[in-house]
XYZ file of C-alpha atoms in Angstrom:
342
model
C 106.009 120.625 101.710
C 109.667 121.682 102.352
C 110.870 125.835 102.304
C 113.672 124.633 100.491
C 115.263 122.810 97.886
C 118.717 122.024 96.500
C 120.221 123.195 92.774
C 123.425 121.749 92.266
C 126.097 124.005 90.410
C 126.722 121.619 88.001
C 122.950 121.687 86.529
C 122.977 125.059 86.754
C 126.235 125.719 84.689
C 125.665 122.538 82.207
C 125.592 123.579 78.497
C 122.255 122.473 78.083
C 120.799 124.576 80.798
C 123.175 127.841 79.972
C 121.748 127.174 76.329
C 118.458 127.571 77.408
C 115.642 130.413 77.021
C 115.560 132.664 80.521
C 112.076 131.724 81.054
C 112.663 127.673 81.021
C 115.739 128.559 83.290
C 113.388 129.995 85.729
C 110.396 127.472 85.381
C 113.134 125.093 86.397
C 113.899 126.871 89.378
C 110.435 127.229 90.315
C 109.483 123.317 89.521
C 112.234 122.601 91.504
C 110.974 124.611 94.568
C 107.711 123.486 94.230
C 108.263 119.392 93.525
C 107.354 116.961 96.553
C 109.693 115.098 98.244
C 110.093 112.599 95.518
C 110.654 115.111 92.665
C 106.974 115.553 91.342
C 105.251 118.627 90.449
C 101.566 118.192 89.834
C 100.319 122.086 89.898
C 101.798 124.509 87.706
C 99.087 126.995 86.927
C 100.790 129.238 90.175
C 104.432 128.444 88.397
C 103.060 129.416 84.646
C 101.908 132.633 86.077
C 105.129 133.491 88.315
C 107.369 132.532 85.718
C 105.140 133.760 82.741
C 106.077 130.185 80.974
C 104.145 128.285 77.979
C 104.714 125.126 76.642
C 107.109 125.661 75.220
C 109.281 126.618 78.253
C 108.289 122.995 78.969
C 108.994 121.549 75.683
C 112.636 122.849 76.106
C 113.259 121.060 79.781
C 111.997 118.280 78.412
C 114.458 118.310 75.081
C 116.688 118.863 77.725
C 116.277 116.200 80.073
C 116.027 118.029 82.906
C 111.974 116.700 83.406
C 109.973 114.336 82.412
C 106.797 113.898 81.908
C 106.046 110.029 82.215
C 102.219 110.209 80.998
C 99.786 112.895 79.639
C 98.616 113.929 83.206
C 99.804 117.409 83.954
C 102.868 115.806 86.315
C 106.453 116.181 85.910
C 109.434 115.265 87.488
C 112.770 116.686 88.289
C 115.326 114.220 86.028
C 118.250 115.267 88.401
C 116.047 115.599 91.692
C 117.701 113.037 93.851
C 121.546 114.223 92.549
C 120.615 117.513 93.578
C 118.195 117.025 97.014
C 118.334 114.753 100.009
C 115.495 114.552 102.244
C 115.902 112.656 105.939
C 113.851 109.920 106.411
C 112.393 111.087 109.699
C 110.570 113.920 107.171
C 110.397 112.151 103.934
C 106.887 111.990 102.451
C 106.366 109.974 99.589
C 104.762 111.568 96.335
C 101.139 111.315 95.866
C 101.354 110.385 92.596
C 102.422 106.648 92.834
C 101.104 105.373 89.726
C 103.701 107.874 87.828
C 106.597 107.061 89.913
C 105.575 103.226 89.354
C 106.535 103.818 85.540
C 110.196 105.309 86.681
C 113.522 104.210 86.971
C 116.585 104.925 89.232
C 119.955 105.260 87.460
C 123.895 105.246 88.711
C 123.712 108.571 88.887
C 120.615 108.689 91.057
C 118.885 110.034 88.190
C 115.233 109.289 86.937
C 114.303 107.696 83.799
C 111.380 105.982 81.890
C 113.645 103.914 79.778
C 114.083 100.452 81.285
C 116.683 99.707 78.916
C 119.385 101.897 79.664
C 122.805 99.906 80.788
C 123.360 102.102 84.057
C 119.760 101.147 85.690
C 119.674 100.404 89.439
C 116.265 99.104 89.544
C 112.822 100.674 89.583
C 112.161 103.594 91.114
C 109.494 102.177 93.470
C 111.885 99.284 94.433
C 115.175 101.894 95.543
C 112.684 104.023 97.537
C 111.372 100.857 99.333
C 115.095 100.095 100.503
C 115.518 103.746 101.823
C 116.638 105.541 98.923
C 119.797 104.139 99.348
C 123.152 106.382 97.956
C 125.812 105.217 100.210
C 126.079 101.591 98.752
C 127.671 101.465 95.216
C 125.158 101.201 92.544
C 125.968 98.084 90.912
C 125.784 96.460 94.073
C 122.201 97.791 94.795
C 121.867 96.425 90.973
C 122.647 93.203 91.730
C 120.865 93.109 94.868
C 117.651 94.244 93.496
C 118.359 91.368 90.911
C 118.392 89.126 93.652
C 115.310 90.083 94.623
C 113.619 90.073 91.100
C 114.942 86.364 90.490
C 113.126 85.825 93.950
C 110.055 87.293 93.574
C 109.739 86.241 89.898
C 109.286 82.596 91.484
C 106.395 83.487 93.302
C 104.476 85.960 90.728
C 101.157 83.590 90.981
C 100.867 83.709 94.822
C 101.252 87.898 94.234
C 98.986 87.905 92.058
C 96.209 86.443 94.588
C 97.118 88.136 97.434
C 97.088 91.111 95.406
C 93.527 90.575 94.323
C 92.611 90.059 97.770
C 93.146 93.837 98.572
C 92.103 95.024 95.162
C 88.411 94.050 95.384
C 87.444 97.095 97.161
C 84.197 97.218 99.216
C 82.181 99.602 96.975
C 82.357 97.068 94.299
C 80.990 94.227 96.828
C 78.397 96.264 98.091
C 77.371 96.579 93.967
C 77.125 92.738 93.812
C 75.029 92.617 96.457
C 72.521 95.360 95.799
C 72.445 94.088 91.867
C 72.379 89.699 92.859
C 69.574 90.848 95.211
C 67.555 92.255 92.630
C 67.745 89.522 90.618
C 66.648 87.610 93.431
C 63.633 89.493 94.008
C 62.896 89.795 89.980
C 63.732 86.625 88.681
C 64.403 83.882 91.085
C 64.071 80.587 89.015
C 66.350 82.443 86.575
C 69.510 83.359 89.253
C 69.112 80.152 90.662
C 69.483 78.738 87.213
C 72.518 80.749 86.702
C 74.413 80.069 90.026
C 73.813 76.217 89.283
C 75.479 77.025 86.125
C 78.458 78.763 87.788
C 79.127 75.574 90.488
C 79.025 73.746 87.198
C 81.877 75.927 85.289
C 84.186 75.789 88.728
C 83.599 72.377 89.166
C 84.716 71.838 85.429
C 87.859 74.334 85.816
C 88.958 72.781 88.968
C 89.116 69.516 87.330
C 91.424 70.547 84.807
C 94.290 67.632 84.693
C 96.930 70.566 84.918
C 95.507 72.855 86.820
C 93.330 75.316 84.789
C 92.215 76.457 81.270
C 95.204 78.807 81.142
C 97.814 76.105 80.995
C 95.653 74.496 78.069
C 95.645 77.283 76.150
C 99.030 78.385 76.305
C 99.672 74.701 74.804
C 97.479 75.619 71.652
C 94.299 74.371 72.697
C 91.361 76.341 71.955
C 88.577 73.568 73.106
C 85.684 74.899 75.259
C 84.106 73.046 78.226
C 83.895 69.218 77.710
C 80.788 69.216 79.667
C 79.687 71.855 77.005
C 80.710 69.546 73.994
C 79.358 66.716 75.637
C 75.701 68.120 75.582
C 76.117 69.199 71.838
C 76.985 66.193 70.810
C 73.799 64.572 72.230
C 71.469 67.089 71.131
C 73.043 67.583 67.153
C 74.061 64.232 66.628
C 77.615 64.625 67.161
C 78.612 68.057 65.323
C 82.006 68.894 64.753
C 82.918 70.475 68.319
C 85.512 72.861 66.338
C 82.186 74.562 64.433
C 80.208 74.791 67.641
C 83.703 76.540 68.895
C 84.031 79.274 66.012
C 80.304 79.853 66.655
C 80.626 80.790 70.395
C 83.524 82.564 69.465
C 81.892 84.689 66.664
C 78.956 84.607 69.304
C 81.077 86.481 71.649
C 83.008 88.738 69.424
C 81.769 91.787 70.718
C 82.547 90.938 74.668
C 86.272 89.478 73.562
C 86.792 92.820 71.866
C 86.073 94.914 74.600
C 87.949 92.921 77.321
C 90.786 93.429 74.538
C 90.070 97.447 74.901
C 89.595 97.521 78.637
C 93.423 95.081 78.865
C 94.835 97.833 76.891
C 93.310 100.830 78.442
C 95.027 99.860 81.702
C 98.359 97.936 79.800
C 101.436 99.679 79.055
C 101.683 98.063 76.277
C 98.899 97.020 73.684
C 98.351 93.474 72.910
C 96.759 92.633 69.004
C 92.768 91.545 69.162
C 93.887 88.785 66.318
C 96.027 87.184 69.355
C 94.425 83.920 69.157
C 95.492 82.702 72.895
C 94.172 85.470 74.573
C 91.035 85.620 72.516
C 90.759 81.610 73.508
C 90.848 82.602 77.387
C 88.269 85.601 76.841
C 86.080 83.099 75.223
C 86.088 80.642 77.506
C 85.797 82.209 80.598
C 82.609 84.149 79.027
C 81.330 80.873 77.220
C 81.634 79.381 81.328
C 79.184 82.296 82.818
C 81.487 84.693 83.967
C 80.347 88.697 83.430
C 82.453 90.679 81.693
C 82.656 92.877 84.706
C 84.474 89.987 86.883
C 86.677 89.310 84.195
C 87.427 92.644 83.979
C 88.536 92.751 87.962
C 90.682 89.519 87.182
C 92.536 91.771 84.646
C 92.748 94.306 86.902
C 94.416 92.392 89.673
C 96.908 90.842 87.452
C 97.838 93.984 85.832
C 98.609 95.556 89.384
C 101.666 92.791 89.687
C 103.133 93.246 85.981
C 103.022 97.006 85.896
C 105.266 97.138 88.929
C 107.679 94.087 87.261
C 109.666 94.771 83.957
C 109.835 91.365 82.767
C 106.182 92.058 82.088
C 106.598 95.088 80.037
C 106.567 93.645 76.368
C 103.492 92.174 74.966
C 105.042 88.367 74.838
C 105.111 88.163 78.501
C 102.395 89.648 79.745
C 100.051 87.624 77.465
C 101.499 84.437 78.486
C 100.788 85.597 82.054
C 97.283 86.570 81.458
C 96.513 83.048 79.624
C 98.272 81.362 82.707
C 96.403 82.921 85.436
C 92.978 84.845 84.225
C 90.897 82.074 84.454
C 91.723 81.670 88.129
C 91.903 84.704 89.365
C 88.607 85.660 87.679
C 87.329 82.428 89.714
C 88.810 83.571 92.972
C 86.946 86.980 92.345
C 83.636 85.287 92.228
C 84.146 82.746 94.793
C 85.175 86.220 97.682
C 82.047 88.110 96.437
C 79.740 84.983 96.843
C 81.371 83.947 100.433
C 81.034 87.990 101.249
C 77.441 87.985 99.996
């Protein structure tokens, strides 16, 4: 980490910061000192004793706006950090804490925010840094060349999404599938050969999908299960109703759709209703075809990687219409690596 950092004059004079308590003053001094190259300060026990601070030292930057504090895990950041410091590429190290600066934004004045719907927004933090922190070119015309970009890469959000979940699927979690699929194997081998018949059978039915996969039919407003599935109902019962044999898988899996609905919003910025029929239809289906929880569960993952980093998926409309679009296969990609790696 750097011996020094930068305090411009005209933080250090502002009203708000003149107004302040001595001890914030100096916890701000001492956060700045301390923050990464990027601004982010994730130890502060050494500060709190230096500067003899509390929260509520913190609580009064924070009023302020001169940090932030983005989530709930002990790391700030230095609002005014890159109007104040400038740090040469050839020694630039970025922060170790990407997953906070992934929720920030880079404003006019080359000041940090988590609001995404301020006017004077450049683009996302994340995005500006990629470009080389970039404060010689005029801001709106970074604006409208990272809106450019978005319009680009919005195009091509599906083929992300799977090359994303190609580097996702770490190795521990292979090495898991193999260890638990060979017991199995050894334990109950009439029973896994059953079940990867079974599986062949649900990819073979979701690949023949007239447009392309179960996500496209249910964000039309169709919550039919597998037509093979119906099929052999209807020969064994007589012909049921296929809509009660549907509400009893569902109820069936209630418990399974619920979690999946807790794990999406665990990891989600934003938290999408249980009672949201679509999204219940794809969690049903996908478990009603075989699939563990667990894979479904990666296929989440990987999509959520993508639409945390994009604001048009921020708000709960959009990023349920891309999880009913591509879940199903994604989740189906997961299974089909882990069975070519096994």
């Amino acid at each position: 980490m750097a011996e020094r950092r930068m305090i411009s004059r005209k933080i250090a004079e502002d009203d708000r910061f003149v107004d302040m308590h001595p001890v914030s003053k100096l916890l701000y001094f001492y956060l700045v000192l301390n923050a990464d190259d990027d601004g982010f300060v994730g130890s502060v026990k050494m500060i709190n004793f230096l500067t003899n601070a509390d929260q509520s030292n913190y609580d009064e930057l924070l009023e302020n706006n001169l940090i932030l504090e983005p989530t709930k895990s002990g790391v700030y950041v230095i609002t005014d950090w890159y109007a104040q410091n400038k740090i040469e590429p050839k020694i630039y190290k970025a922060t170790e804490y990407l997953s906070v600066r992934a929720l920030l934004f880079i404003k006019t004045n080359f000041a940090y925010t988590t609001n995404p719907d301020e006017k004077d927004i450049i683009s996302p933090v994340d995005y500006w840094i990629k470009q080389g922190r970039d404060k010689k070119t005029p801001p709106e015309i970074q604006a409208q060349q990272y809106l450019e970009q978005f319009q680009e890469t919005s195009k091509k959000v599906p083929r992300s999404v799977e090359e994303t979940s190609k580097k996702v699927l770490a190795q521990n979690r292979l090495d898991k599938n193999r260890l638990d699929k060979s017991r199995l194997e050894q334990n109950r081998p009439d029973q896994t050969k059953k079940e990867k018949i079974n599986k062949e059978n649900n990819y073979k039915y979701i690949n023949s999908s007239s447009n392309g996969g179960m996500g496209e039919n249910l964000l039309n407003g169709s919550s039919s299960t597998s037509s093979m599935e119906n099929k052999g109902n209807s020969a064994e019962k007589g012909g049921v109703d296929n809509r009660v044999n549907n509400q009893l898988d569902t109820n069936n899996n209630q418990d399974n759709i619920n979690s999946l609905f807790n794990y999406l919003n665990g990891i989600s910025t934003t938290d999408i209703p249980k009672d949201n029929k679509r999204l219940a239809n794809v969690f049903d289906m996908l478990i009603h075809n075989g699939y563990e929880i667990e894979d479904i569960q990666l296929g989440i993952d990987n999509i959520m990687n993508v639409a945390n980093q994009m604001p048009q998926y921020q708000n709960e409309q959009s990023l349920t219409k891309l999880l009913i679009q591509h879940l199903p296969e994604y989740t189906k990609q997961i299974l089909e690596q882990s069975s070519s790696n096994d």
